[in-house]
XYZ file of C-alpha atoms in Angstrom:
464
model
C 0.089 -0.078 0.032
C 1.309 3.359 -0.887
C 1.431 6.381 1.666
C -0.299 8.464 -1.015
C -2.022 11.609 0.472
C -3.427 14.015 -2.302
C -2.956 17.858 -1.834
C -6.335 19.395 -2.088
C -5.270 22.708 -0.972
C -4.933 24.362 -4.259
C -8.624 23.760 -5.884
C -12.071 24.757 -4.912
C -13.820 21.748 -6.650
C -15.951 19.660 -4.543
C -13.731 17.248 -2.283
C -14.696 14.082 -3.984
C -14.137 15.575 -7.427
C -10.668 16.920 -6.202
C -9.650 13.494 -4.850
C -10.294 11.797 -8.270
C -8.566 14.751 -10.193
C -5.655 14.127 -7.742
C -5.379 10.582 -8.714
C -5.396 11.432 -12.474
C -2.896 14.092 -11.969
C -0.385 11.989 -9.864
C -0.727 9.170 -12.125
C 0.205 11.537 -15.203
C 3.145 12.952 -13.297
C 4.415 9.530 -12.093
C 3.898 10.143 -8.321
C 1.437 7.103 -8.906
C 1.932 4.078 -10.939
C -0.393 1.446 -12.304
C -0.614 -1.324 -9.740
C 0.019 0.813 -6.697
C -2.569 0.035 -4.032
C -4.252 3.088 -2.462
C -4.825 3.637 1.150
C -8.038 2.347 2.557
C -10.994 4.940 2.523
C -11.402 5.345 6.064
C -7.571 5.870 6.755
C -7.509 8.646 3.873
C -10.593 10.054 5.372
C -8.735 10.552 8.666
C -5.638 11.930 6.987
C -7.492 14.542 5.124
C -9.869 15.498 7.693
C -12.725 14.398 5.517
C -16.057 12.570 5.980
C -15.603 8.771 5.120
C -18.442 9.136 2.398
C -16.463 12.028 0.601
C -13.512 9.707 0.188
C -15.646 6.746 -0.945
C -17.334 9.210 -3.413
C -14.045 10.427 -4.646
C -12.714 6.586 -5.248
C -15.939 5.786 -6.960
C -15.596 8.800 -9.359
C -11.917 7.774 -10.062
C -13.150 4.278 -10.799
C -16.008 5.609 -13.053
C -13.019 7.291 -14.934
C -11.137 3.916 -15.452
C -8.481 5.184 -12.884
C -8.964 2.519 -10.209
C -9.988 -1.057 -9.785
C -11.291 -2.725 -6.746
C -11.177 -6.322 -5.563
C -12.863 -7.487 -2.372
C -10.503 -8.235 0.386
C -7.589 -7.053 -1.751
C -8.149 -3.409 -1.845
C -7.991 -0.398 -4.566
C -5.549 -0.258 -7.088
C -4.369 2.274 -9.671
C -5.146 1.364 -13.139
C -3.244 2.450 -16.376
C -6.095 4.675 -17.989
C -5.121 3.267 -21.405
C -5.489 -0.325 -20.580
C -8.751 -2.350 -20.014
C -6.908 -4.845 -17.681
C -6.903 -4.651 -13.870
C -3.263 -4.516 -12.648
C -3.760 -8.131 -11.203
C -5.155 -9.063 -14.652
C -8.823 -9.149 -13.676
C -10.685 -8.083 -16.709
C -12.604 -4.703 -16.606
C -16.162 -4.314 -17.658
C -16.935 -0.641 -18.480
C -20.664 -1.452 -18.032
C -19.966 -2.211 -14.218
C -17.945 1.099 -13.424
C -20.720 3.576 -13.593
C -22.918 4.902 -10.447
C -24.091 2.054 -8.176
C -27.798 2.105 -8.822
C -29.223 -0.406 -6.513
C -32.736 0.740 -6.787
C -33.605 -1.726 -9.643
C -34.164 -5.301 -8.446
C -31.915 -7.125 -10.853
C -30.065 -10.607 -10.461
C -26.210 -10.758 -10.347
C -24.753 -10.919 -13.871
C -22.511 -13.778 -14.609
C -18.746 -13.071 -15.312
C -17.732 -16.697 -15.587
C -16.207 -17.234 -18.771
C -17.374 -21.008 -19.205
C -21.047 -19.994 -18.561
C -20.496 -16.927 -20.847
C -19.440 -19.199 -23.639
C -22.581 -21.394 -23.065
C -24.661 -18.230 -23.237
C -23.178 -17.112 -26.655
C -23.456 -20.611 -28.062
C -27.052 -20.370 -27.434
C -27.628 -17.034 -29.001
C -25.355 -17.965 -32.042
C -27.503 -21.191 -32.610
C -30.632 -18.847 -33.251
C -28.876 -17.529 -36.471
C -29.163 -20.886 -38.003
C -33.021 -20.397 -38.146
C -33.282 -16.434 -37.964
C -35.667 -16.150 -40.838
C -38.313 -18.298 -39.394
C -37.965 -16.616 -35.799
C -38.881 -13.304 -37.565
C -42.250 -14.512 -38.668
C -45.639 -14.414 -36.800
C -46.078 -17.626 -35.175
C -48.081 -19.807 -32.660
C -46.690 -22.022 -29.837
C -48.993 -25.285 -29.981
C -49.649 -27.056 -26.539
C -47.718 -30.087 -28.086
C -44.697 -28.195 -29.336
C -41.068 -28.084 -28.198
C -41.372 -24.409 -26.418
C -44.306 -25.760 -24.302
C -42.547 -28.959 -23.327
C -39.411 -26.829 -22.224
C -41.996 -24.633 -20.279
C -43.219 -27.665 -18.563
C -39.956 -28.782 -17.644
C -38.986 -25.342 -16.197
C -42.309 -25.153 -14.060
C -41.297 -28.571 -12.405
C -38.427 -26.807 -10.807
C -40.975 -25.049 -8.471
C -43.233 -28.383 -8.061
C -45.790 -27.583 -10.679
C -46.948 -30.239 -13.183
C -49.998 -28.578 -15.113
C -51.748 -29.766 -18.100
C -50.219 -28.054 -21.112
C -53.447 -26.447 -22.131
C -53.405 -24.547 -18.762
C -50.065 -22.815 -19.634
C -49.676 -19.459 -21.552
C -46.738 -17.265 -22.520
C -46.446 -13.745 -21.822
C -43.671 -11.071 -22.587
C -42.674 -10.859 -18.907
C -44.520 -10.978 -15.685
C -45.905 -7.401 -15.958
C -47.592 -8.255 -19.305
C -49.013 -11.526 -17.697
C -50.461 -9.639 -14.538
C -51.944 -7.128 -16.896
C -53.654 -9.966 -18.940
C -54.975 -11.668 -15.887
C -56.302 -8.360 -14.392
C -57.974 -7.762 -17.602
C -59.564 -11.212 -17.463
C -60.674 -11.063 -13.717
C -61.782 -7.356 -13.029
C -63.433 -4.490 -14.706
C -62.995 -0.806 -14.086
C -63.919 0.086 -10.359
C -63.256 -3.412 -9.099
C -61.102 -3.916 -6.013
C -57.721 -5.985 -5.970
C -56.350 -7.079 -2.536
C -52.500 -7.290 -1.706
C -50.264 -6.967 1.226
C -49.797 -3.556 2.685
C -46.300 -3.521 1.192
C -46.394 -4.823 -2.343
C -44.568 -4.841 -5.723
C -44.876 -1.546 -7.187
C -45.774 -2.957 -10.394
C -49.171 -4.126 -9.477
C -49.770 -0.482 -8.175
C -49.021 0.792 -11.680
C -51.240 -1.916 -13.291
C -54.366 -1.185 -11.192
C -53.954 2.451 -11.662
C -53.791 2.242 -15.542
C -56.791 -0.337 -15.494
C -58.655 1.867 -13.163
C -58.865 -0.895 -10.278
C -58.905 -0.120 -6.701
C -56.081 -1.721 -4.536
C -56.633 -2.772 -0.981
C -53.528 -3.462 1.341
C -53.970 -5.956 4.025
C -51.892 -5.686 7.279
C -49.171 -8.379 7.857
C -47.695 -10.171 10.888
C -44.520 -12.015 11.137
C -45.915 -14.833 8.836
C -47.319 -12.598 6.248
C -50.875 -11.475 5.124
C -53.532 -11.666 7.862
C -56.063 -14.490 6.875
C -58.786 -12.925 8.941
C -58.635 -9.757 6.893
C -58.624 -11.632 3.701
C -61.702 -13.656 4.784
C -63.602 -10.620 5.953
C -63.185 -8.983 2.336
C -64.164 -12.255 0.879
C -67.406 -12.521 2.987
C -68.175 -8.871 2.129
C -67.539 -9.455 -1.548
C -65.411 -6.459 -1.534
C -62.402 -7.765 -3.550
C -62.243 -9.441 -7.069
C -58.846 -11.338 -6.306
C -55.923 -11.236 -4.059
C -52.435 -10.424 -5.569
C -49.598 -12.336 -3.531
C -45.662 -12.286 -4.019
C -45.436 -15.092 -1.612
C -41.592 -16.283 -2.126
C -38.701 -13.754 -1.312
C -41.283 -10.986 -1.037
C -40.625 -7.589 -2.920
C -39.474 -5.646 -1.054
C -39.528 -7.453 2.589
C -37.681 -10.704 1.482
C -40.327 -12.559 3.401
C -41.511 -16.152 2.228
C -44.946 -17.061 3.466
C -44.900 -20.352 5.588
C -46.473 -23.388 4.361
C -49.154 -23.136 7.183
C -50.079 -19.500 6.223
C -50.288 -20.528 2.473
C -52.753 -23.329 3.473
C -54.853 -20.804 5.491
C -54.884 -18.337 2.645
C -55.554 -21.044 0.027
C -58.428 -22.640 1.882
C -60.156 -19.325 2.214
C -59.599 -18.733 -1.539
C -60.956 -21.993 -2.498
C -63.983 -21.603 -0.063
C -65.194 -18.097 -1.331
C -64.012 -18.720 -4.913
C -61.817 -15.607 -4.744
C -58.884 -15.990 -7.168
C -55.298 -15.693 -5.926
C -52.731 -14.030 -8.371
C -49.501 -15.739 -7.425
C -46.556 -13.633 -8.595
C -43.514 -16.223 -8.247
C -40.969 -14.194 -9.842
C -38.385 -15.309 -7.209
C -39.700 -18.949 -6.854
C -36.923 -20.676 -8.557
C -34.268 -18.901 -6.620
C -35.486 -20.172 -2.960
C -34.132 -23.577 -2.423
C -36.250 -24.302 0.738
C -39.652 -23.035 -0.703
C -42.916 -24.285 0.635
C -45.436 -25.536 -2.085
C -46.866 -22.762 -4.347
C -50.625 -21.710 -4.265
C -50.942 -23.153 -7.645
C -50.458 -26.548 -5.779
C -52.545 -25.798 -2.725
C -55.476 -24.261 -4.513
C -55.201 -24.859 -8.248
C -58.841 -24.303 -9.046
C -58.472 -20.699 -7.940
C -54.757 -19.636 -8.587
C -53.326 -17.849 -11.396
C -49.687 -18.675 -11.310
C -46.986 -16.349 -12.907
C -43.293 -17.249 -13.092
C -40.931 -15.351 -15.256
C -37.339 -15.656 -16.149
C -36.298 -12.174 -15.323
C -35.213 -12.868 -11.779
C -33.658 -16.249 -12.311
C -32.070 -15.826 -15.456
C -32.242 -12.206 -16.789
C -34.275 -9.323 -16.767
C -34.045 -8.776 -20.493
C -35.248 -12.217 -21.260
C -38.845 -10.937 -21.451
C -40.789 -14.302 -21.089
C -43.347 -15.454 -18.370
C -45.116 -18.637 -17.867
C -48.715 -18.546 -16.666
C -50.549 -21.255 -15.241
C -54.328 -20.644 -15.327
C -56.808 -22.454 -13.003
C -58.372 -24.376 -15.820
C -58.407 -24.627 -19.609
C -61.375 -22.256 -20.419
C -59.567 -19.676 -18.249
C -56.312 -20.201 -19.966
C -58.190 -19.614 -23.318
C -59.684 -16.274 -22.132
C -56.214 -15.070 -21.120
C -54.819 -16.220 -24.525
C -57.244 -13.884 -26.236
C -56.396 -10.970 -24.116
C -52.610 -11.459 -24.646
C -52.966 -11.737 -28.248
C -55.066 -8.296 -28.261
C -52.465 -6.793 -26.114
C -49.112 -7.855 -27.756
C -50.155 -10.464 -30.803
C -47.506 -12.847 -29.431
C -44.445 -13.210 -27.273
C -41.128 -12.552 -29.348
C -40.224 -15.858 -31.115
C -36.611 -14.952 -30.468
C -36.935 -14.667 -26.924
C -38.961 -17.915 -26.777
C -36.300 -19.974 -28.872
C -33.547 -18.652 -26.768
C -35.248 -19.664 -23.354
C -36.237 -22.896 -24.637
C -32.802 -23.734 -25.813
C -31.226 -22.497 -22.381
C -33.625 -24.684 -20.555
C -32.950 -27.638 -22.766
C -29.176 -27.645 -22.615
C -29.123 -26.668 -19.130
C -27.832 -23.092 -19.338
C -30.905 -21.613 -17.525
C -30.031 -23.785 -14.567
C -26.531 -23.072 -14.554
C -27.387 -19.253 -14.460
C -29.742 -19.916 -11.848
C -27.016 -21.621 -9.680
C -24.583 -18.590 -10.371
C -27.266 -16.101 -9.208
C -27.922 -18.112 -6.028
C -24.270 -18.607 -5.238
C -23.353 -15.031 -5.981
C -26.430 -13.480 -4.034
C -25.358 -15.702 -0.992
C -21.906 -14.084 -1.155
C -23.328 -10.704 -1.405
C -25.714 -11.329 1.301
C -22.617 -12.297 3.604
C -20.960 -8.880 2.885
C -24.440 -7.145 3.632
C -24.381 -9.067 6.982
C -20.928 -7.906 7.827
C -21.462 -4.130 6.970
C -24.825 -3.911 8.430
C -24.371 -6.036 11.573
C -25.270 -3.063 13.748
C -28.545 -2.321 11.714
C -31.950 -3.898 11.396
C -32.728 -5.502 8.150
C -34.488 -8.482 6.520
C -32.856 -10.660 3.995
C -32.777 -14.143 2.584
C -29.396 -15.902 1.437
C -31.125 -17.064 -1.843
C -32.239 -13.655 -2.701
C -30.556 -10.603 -4.053
C -32.287 -7.745 -2.378
C -32.671 -6.882 1.233
C -34.996 -4.611 3.326
C -33.278 -2.248 5.407
C -34.905 -0.451 8.556
C -33.405 3.024 9.015
C -32.544 4.465 12.511
C -30.511 7.162 14.148
C -33.129 9.850 13.074
C -33.087 8.976 9.266
C -36.095 9.047 7.178
C -36.116 7.165 3.921
C -36.334 10.251 1.737
C -33.519 12.088 3.538
C -31.307 8.699 3.465
C -31.976 8.040 -0.245
C -31.009 11.683 -1.100
C -27.811 11.556 0.899
C -26.501 8.222 -0.469
C -27.539 9.517 -3.895
C -24.755 12.209 -3.424
C -22.413 9.359 -3.324
C -23.781 7.919 -6.593
C -25.647 5.022 -4.826
C -29.218 4.683 -5.741
C -31.810 2.913 -3.528
C -35.731 2.364 -3.544
C -37.686 4.322 -0.911
C -40.221 2.574 1.122
C -43.012 4.719 -0.030
C -42.802 3.154 -3.465
C -44.238 -0.134 -1.970
C -46.893 1.432 0.294
C -50.497 0.545 -0.377
C -52.054 1.344 3.087
C -50.727 2.416 6.441
C -47.856 4.669 7.135
C -44.836 4.268 5.106
C -41.987 2.773 7.432
C -38.598 4.501 7.454
C -36.894 1.736 5.335
C -35.189 1.252 1.820
C -34.902 -1.683 -0.443
C -31.258 -2.349 -1.589
C -30.590 -4.635 -4.519
C -27.302 -6.541 -4.498
C -27.415 -7.537 -7.947
C -27.460 -6.016 -11.545
C -24.337 -5.328 -13.523
C -22.261 -4.299 -10.615
C -19.250 -6.056 -9.521
C -19.063 -7.517 -6.013
C -16.395 -5.009 -5.340
C -18.902 -2.192 -6.063
C -21.413 -3.867 -3.768
C -18.807 -4.030 -0.994
C -18.080 -0.211 -1.412
C -21.559 0.749 -1.379
C -22.494 -1.224 1.656
C -19.316 0.385 3.482
C -20.800 3.702 2.426
C -24.224 2.862 3.595
C -23.133 1.543 6.987
C -20.909 4.607 7.383
C -23.998 7.027 6.624
C -26.175 5.214 8.939
C -23.850 5.233 11.837
C -24.222 9.155 11.813
C -27.215 11.167 12.436
C -28.617 13.083 9.583
C -27.377 16.426 11.005
C -23.899 15.058 11.580
C -23.297 13.979 7.934
C -21.195 16.297 5.831
C -22.470 18.410 2.923
C -20.780 18.269 -0.201
C -19.583 21.413 -1.907
């Protein structure tokens, strides 16, 4: 490690920019050379008399410029700005060197060359039949794409008849189609008090009301659900029961059975948004198994393979319901992309999809360990199989003030009010640990978040 201490006395630029500028100037002057290990951020903050987050932001700005590279457990190293190689021969990915936006809930991206090779082979194979994939087409119940969909659904314990399965261009499109089948403008849909923002947007667009039920430690309150069913207040219940977005909670089997029994007794459909179902290795049975006659199951590839793979599998309660949904989906989008369908089917068939799923699980677990280390003094909910966490704020922080503060360090988080349907918005944020960011970026961001939380809002430095 070098004893590098930048001279910031000759500039009036913001301190974090001055640090990045000093790294560039000292590298050009030969006072720093590629491969030098810079002082730890906390140590440099003490030497300069600055707030830790200012130094963290300066290092992040230098990394964005291609001047630095970080490795978890190893440190921060000076790079040759004309080189794309880390001084320790770790390949640099320019997509991953920008601001740390952890507000979008995306799975960690693979960087294993063998896995990347398999993914590329799958996409290259599509070129052999590209013209046919550019045509309008249908996906028959006895075709290979349906067969691969049924194989993938077995991974969450579902074995539906092929004619109950439909395809949609992602979970959001699937949910829009199902809501159009089940409800009319002015109807009420029930959900948890904290829920996925996408269902809020859809209900607003379709002129549907949204009723949020209170939750306990096991999830949504069955008594509240049954009361609404008896009063004929609601048309359907929307649930994200496994690795819930945003709280990470997974409903217990007992709670699922209680809600499924109420649904079946009153004939009130359940919309089971199982976006994270494949990730959870100890998941209880889905609602589509417990109450198949009233459950609409939606499982997509966005969270367990990649968000750009816009394909969702929908399991309808019975064949006629499946046909009604098919008509709605055709009117909304004509068909799912044949290219996306072909790629998904190939990756499921040759095992690439499962390998990507295992990568996401393993990388998520490693990042959750980092989060547990950095946030050991904080209150948060997380699951080792998931790639997001729900962080309760203390020390006088509001979610708005905290999100604004860490945004100054180029870190994006999701405020709690984005998820609230009913009740008071908690002072909390959702933090995604995935996306295009390297593990080292996640490590740095978690350090900044923990350091910021350790100070009261009035004690945090303002940046000039």
